[in-house]
Coordinates of N, CA and C in Angstrom, one line a residue:
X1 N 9.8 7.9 -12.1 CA 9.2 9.2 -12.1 C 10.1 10.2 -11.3
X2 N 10.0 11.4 -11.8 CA 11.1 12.1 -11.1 C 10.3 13.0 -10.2
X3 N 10.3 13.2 -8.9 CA 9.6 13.9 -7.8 C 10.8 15.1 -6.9
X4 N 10.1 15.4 -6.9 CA 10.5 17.1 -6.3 C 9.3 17.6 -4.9
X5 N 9.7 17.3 -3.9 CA 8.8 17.8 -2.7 C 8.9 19.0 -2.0
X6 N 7.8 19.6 -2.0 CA 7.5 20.8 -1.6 C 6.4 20.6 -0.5
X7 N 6.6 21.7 0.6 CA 4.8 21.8 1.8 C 4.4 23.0 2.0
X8 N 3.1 23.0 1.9 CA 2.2 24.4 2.3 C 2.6 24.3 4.1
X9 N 2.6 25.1 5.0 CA 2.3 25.6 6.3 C 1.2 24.2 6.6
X10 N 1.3 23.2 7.5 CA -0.2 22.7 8.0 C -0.8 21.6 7.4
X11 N -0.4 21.4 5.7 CA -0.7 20.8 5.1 C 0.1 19.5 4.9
X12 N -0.3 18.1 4.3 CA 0.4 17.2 4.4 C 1.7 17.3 3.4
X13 N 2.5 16.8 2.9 CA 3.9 16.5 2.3 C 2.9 16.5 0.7
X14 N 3.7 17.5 0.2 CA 3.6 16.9 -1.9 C 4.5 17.2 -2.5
X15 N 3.9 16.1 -3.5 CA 5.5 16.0 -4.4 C 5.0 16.4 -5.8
X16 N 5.7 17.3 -6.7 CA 5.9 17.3 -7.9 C 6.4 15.9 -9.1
X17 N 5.2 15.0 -9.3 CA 5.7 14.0 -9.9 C 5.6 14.5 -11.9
X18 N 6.5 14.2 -12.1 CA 6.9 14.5 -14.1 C 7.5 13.1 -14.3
X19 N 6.6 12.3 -15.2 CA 6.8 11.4 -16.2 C 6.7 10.5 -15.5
X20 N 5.8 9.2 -15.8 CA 6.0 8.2 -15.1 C 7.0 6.9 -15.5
X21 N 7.0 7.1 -16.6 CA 7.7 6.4 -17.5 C 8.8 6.8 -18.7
X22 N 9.6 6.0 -19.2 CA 10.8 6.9 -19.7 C 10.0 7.5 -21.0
X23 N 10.6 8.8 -21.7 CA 10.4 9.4 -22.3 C 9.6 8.8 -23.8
X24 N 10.5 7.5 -24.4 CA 10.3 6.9 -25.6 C 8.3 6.4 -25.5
X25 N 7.9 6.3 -24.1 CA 6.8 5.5 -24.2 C 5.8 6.6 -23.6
X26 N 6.3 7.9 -24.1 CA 4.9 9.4 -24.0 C 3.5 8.5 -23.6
X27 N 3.2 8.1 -24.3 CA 2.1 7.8 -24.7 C 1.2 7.2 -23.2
X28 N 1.9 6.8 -22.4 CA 1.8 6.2 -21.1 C 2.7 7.3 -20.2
X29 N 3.2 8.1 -20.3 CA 3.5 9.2 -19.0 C 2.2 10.3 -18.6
X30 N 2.6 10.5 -17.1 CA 1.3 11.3 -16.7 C 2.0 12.0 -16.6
X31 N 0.9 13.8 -16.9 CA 1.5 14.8 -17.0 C 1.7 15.3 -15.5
X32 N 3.2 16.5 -15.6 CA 3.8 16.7 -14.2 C 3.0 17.2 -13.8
X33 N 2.7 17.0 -12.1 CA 1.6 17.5 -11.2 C 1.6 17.2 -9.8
X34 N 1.0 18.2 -8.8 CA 1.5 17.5 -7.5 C 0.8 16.8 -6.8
X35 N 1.2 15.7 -6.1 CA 0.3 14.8 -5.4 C 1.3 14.3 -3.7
X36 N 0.0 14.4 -3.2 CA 0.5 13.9 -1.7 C 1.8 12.9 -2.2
X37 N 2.7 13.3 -0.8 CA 3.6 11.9 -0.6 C 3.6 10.6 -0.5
X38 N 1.8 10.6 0.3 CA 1.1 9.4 0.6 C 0.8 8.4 -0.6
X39 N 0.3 9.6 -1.7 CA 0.1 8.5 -3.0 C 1.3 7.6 -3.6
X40 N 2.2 8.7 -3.5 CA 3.7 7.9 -4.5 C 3.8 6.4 -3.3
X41 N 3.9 6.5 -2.0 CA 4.0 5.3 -1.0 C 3.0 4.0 -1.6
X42 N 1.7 4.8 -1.5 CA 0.3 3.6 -1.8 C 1.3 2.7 -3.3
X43 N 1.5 4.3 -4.2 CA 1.8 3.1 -5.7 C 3.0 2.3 -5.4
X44 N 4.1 2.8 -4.6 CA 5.1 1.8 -4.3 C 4.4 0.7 -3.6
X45 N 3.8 1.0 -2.9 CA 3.3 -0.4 -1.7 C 2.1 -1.8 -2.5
X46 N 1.3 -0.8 -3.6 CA 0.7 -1.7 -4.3 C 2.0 -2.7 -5.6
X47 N 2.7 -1.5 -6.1 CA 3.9 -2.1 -6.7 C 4.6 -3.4 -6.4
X48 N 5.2 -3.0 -4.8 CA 5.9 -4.0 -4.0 C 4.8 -5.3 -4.0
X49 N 3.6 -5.5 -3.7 CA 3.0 -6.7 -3.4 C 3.0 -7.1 -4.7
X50 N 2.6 -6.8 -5.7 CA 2.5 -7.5 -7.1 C 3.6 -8.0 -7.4
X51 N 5.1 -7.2 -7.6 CA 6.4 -7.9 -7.3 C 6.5 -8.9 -6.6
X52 N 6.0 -9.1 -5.6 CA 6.2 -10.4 -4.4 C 5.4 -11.2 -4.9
X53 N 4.0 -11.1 -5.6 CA 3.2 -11.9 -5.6 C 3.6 -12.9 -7.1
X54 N 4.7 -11.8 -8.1 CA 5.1 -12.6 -9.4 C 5.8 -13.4 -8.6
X55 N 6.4 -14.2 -7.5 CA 7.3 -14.8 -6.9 C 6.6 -15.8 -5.9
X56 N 5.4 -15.9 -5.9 CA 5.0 -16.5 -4.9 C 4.1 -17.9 -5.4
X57 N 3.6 -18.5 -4.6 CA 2.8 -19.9 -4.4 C 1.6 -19.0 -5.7
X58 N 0.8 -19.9 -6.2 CA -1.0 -19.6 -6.4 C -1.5 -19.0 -5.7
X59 N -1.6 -19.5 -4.4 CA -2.5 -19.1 -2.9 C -2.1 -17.6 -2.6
X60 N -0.2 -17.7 -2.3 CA -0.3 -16.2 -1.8 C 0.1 -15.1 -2.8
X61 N 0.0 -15.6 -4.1 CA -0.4 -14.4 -5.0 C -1.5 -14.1 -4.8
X62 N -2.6 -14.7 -5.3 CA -3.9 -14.3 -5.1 C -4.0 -13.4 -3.8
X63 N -3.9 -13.4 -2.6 CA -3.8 -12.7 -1.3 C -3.2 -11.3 -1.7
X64 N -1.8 -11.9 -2.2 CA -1.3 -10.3 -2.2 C -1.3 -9.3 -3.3
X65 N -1.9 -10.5 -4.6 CA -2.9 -9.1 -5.8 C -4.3 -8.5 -4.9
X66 N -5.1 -9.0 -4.2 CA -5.8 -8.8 -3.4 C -5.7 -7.6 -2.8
X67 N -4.4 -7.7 -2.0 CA -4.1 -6.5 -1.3 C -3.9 -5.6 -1.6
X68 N -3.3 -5.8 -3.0 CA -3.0 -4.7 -3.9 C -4.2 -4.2 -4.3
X69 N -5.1 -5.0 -4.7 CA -6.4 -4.0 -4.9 C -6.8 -3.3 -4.0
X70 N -6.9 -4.1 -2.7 CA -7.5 -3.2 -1.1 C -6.5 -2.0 -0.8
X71 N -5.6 -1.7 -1.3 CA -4.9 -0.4 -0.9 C -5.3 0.9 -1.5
X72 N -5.9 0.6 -3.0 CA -6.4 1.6 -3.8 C -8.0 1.5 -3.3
X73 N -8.6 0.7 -3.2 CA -9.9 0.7 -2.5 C -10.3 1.6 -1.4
X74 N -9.0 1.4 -0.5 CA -8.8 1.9 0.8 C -9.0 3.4 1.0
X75 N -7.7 3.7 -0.1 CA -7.6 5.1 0.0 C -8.6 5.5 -0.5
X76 N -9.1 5.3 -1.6 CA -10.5 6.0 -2.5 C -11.6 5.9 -1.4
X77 N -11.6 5.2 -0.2 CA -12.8 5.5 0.8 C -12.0 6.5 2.1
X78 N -11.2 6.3 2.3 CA -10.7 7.0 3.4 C -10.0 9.0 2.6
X79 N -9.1 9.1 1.8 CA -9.2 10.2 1.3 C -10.2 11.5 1.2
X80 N -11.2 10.9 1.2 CA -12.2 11.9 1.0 C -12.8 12.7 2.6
X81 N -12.6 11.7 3.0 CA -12.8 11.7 4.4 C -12.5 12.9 5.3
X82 N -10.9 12.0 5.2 CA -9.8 12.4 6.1 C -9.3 13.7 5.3
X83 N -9.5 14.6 3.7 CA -9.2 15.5 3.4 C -10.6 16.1 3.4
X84 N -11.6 16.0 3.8 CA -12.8 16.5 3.7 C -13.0 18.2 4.4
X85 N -12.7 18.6 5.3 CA -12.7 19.9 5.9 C -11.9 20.9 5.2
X86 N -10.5 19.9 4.9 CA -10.0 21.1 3.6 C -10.4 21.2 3.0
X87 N -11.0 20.3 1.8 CA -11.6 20.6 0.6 C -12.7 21.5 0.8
X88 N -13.4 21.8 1.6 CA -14.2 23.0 2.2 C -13.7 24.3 1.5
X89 N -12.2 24.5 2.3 CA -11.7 25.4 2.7 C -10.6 26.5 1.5
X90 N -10.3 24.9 0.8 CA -8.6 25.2 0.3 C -8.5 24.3 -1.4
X91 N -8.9 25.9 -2.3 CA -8.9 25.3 -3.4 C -7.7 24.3 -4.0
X92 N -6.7 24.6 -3.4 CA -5.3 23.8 -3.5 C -5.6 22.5 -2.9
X93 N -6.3 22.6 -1.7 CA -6.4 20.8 -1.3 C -7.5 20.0 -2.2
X94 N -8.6 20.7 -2.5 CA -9.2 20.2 -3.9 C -8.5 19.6 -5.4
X95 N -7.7 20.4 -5.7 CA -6.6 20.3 -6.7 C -5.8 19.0 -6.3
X96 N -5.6 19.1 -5.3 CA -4.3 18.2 -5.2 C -5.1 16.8 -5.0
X97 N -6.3 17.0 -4.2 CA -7.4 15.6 -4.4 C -7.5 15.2 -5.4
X98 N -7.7 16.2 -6.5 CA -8.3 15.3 -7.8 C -7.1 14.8 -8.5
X99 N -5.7 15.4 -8.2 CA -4.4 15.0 -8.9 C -4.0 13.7 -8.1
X100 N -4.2 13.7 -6.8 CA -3.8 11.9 -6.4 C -4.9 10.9 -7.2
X101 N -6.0 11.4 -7.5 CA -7.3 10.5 -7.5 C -6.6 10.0 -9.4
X102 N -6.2 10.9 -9.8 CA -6.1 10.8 -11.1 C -4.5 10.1 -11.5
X103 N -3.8 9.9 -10.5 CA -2.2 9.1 -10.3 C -2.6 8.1 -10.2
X104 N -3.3 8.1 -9.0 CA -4.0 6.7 -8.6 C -4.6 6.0 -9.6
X105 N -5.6 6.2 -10.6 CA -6.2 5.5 -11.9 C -5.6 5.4 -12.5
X106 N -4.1 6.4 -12.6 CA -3.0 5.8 -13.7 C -2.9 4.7 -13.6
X107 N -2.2 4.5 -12.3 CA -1.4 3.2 -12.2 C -2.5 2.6 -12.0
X108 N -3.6 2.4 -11.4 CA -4.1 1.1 -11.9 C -4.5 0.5 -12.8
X109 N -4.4 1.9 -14.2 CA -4.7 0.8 -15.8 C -3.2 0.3 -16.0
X110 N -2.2 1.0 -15.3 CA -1.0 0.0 -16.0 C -0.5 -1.0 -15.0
X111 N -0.5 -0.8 -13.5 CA -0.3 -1.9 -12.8 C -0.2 -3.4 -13.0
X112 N -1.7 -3.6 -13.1 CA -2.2 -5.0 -13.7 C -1.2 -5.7 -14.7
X113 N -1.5 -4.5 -15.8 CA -0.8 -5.6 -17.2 C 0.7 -5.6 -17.1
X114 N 1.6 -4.3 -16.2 CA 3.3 -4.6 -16.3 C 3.0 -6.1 -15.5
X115 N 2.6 -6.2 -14.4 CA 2.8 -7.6 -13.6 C 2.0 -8.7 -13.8
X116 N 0.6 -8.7 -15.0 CA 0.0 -9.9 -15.0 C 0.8 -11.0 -16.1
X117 N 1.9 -11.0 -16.5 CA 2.7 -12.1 -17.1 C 3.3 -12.2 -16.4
X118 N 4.3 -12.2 -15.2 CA 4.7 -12.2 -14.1 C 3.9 -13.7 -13.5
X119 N 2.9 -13.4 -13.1 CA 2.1 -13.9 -12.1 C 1.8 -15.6 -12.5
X120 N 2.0 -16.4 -11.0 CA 1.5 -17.7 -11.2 C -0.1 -17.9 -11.9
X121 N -0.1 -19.1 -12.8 CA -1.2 -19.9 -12.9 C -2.3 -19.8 -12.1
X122 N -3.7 -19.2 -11.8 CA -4.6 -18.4 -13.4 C -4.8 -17.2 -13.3
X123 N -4.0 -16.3 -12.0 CA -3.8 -15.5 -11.9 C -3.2 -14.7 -13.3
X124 N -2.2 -15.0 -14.4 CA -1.7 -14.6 -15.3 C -2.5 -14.5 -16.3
X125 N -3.9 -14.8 -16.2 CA -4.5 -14.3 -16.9 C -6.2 -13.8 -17.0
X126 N -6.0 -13.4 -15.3 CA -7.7 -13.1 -15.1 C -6.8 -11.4 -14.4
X127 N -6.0 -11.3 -13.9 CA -5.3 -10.2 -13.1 C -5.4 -8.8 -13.6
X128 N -6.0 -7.9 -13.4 CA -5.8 -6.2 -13.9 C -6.9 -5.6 -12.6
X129 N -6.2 -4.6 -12.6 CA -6.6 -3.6 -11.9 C -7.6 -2.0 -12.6
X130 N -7.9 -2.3 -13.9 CA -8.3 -1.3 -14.5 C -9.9 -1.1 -14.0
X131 N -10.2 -2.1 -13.4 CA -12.2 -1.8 -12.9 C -11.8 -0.5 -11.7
X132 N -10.7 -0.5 -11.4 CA -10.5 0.3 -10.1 C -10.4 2.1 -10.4
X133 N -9.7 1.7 -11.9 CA -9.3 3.3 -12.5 C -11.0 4.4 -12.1
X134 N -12.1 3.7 -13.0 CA -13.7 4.2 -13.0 C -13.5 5.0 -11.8
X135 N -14.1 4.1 -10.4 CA -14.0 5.0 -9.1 C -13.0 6.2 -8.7
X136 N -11.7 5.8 -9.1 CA -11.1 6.9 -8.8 C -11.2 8.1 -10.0
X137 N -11.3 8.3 -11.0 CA -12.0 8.9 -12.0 C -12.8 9.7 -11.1
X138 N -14.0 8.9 -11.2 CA -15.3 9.5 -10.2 C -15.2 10.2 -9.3
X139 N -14.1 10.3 -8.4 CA -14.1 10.4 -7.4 C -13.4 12.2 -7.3
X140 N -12.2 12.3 -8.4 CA -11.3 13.0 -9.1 C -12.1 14.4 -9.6
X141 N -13.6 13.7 -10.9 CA -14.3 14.5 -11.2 C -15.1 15.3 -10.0
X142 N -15.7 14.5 -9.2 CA -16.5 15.2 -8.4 C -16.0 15.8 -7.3
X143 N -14.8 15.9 -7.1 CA -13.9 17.2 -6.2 C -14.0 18.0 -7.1
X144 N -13.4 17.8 -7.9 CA -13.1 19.3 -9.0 C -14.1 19.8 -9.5
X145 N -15.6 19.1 -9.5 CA -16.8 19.8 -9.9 C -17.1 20.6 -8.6
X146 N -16.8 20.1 -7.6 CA -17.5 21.0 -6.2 C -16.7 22.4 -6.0
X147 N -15.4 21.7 -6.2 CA -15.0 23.0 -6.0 C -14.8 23.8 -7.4
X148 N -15.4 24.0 -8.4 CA -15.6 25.1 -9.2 C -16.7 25.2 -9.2
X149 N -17.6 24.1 -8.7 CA -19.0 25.0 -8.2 C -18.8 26.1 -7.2
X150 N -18.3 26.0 -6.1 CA -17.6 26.4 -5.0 C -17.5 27.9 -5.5
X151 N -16.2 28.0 -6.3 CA -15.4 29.1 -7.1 C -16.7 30.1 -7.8
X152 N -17.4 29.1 -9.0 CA -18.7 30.3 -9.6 C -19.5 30.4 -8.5
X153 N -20.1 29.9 -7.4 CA -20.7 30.8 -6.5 C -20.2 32.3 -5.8
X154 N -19.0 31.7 -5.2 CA -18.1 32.5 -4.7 C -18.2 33.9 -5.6
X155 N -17.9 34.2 -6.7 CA -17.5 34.6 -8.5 C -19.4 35.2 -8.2
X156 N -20.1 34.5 -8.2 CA -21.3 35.7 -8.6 C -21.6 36.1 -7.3
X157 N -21.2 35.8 -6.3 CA -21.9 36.4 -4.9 C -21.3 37.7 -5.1
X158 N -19.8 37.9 -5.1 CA -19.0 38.8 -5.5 C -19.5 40.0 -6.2
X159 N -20.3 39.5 -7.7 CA -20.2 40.4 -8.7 C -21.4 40.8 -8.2
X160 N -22.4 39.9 -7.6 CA -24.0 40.8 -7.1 C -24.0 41.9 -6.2
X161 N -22.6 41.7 -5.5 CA -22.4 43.0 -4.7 C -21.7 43.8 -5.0
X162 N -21.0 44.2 -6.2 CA -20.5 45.2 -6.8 C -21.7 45.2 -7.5
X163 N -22.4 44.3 -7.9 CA -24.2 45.3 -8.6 C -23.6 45.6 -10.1
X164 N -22.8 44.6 -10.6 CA -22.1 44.9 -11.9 C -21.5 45.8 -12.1
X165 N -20.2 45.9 -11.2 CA -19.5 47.2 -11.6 C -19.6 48.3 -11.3
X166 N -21.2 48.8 -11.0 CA -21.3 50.4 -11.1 C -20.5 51.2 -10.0
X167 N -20.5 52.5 -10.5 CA -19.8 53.1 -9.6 C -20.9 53.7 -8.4

């Protein structure tokens, strides 16, 4: 993926991610968009364990597909949280919530299947990460519904005090 990083004043690190995959396989690239720094880390770090874990005993694959699910888990309960006063505030930090939420479900429908032939005995064939995608979906839509609820309030409070225009 090709990333390009940019920061607002205050705000954490984002990157401009375009394509996640080479050009020939469209069909599976997410479109260019910006997302915390932190996400591209999580997908490396979930990446990295599934790599180790094609390499490892039964026992400590299973542990460290495990962990790779608890990283996406993780964030999807702590994110909301820990960006919760911005999303208040800052339709940009709304935006950028639903664009990690929606990276994040990428890779978990493709995670699974690049690494589940990879993976030791019975792991190679119970292994995917796609039950994970749902929640962050969820999670994705209902930032972005708040804050354009947010926006049409904001939008008629506005127009009820201009009184429709009149002069």
């Amino acid at each position: 993926a090709a990333v390009a990083a940019s920061q607002q004043p205050g705000a954490p690190a984002a990157h401009t991610v375009s394509g996640c995959l080479p050009p020939s396989s469209s069909l599976f690239d997410f479109p260019e968009c910006r997302v915390h720094a932190a996400v591209l880390t999580l997908v490396e770090l979930a990446r990295g364990a599934l790599a180790e874990a094609s390499i490892s005993s039964a026992y400590c694959a299973a542990r460290l597909v495990e962990t790779a699910r608890d990283v996406f888990e993780l964030w999807s309960a702590v994110a909301p949280v820990l960006h919760g006063p911005r999303l208040a505030t800052s339709p940009a930090a709304a935006v950028l919530l639903h664009n990690d939420c929606m990276y994040l479900a990428h890779h978990t429908l493709l995670l699974g299947q690049q690494y589940r032939p990879r993976l030791p005995a019975p792991l190679n064939t119970t292994t995917h990460l796609v039950d994970l995608a749902g929640p962050l979906r969820t999670l994705a839509e209902a930032t972005l519904a708040a804050l354009l609820a947010k926006q049409r309030q904001e939008l008629s409070d506005t127009l009820a005090q201009a009184q429709g225009f009149a002069e």
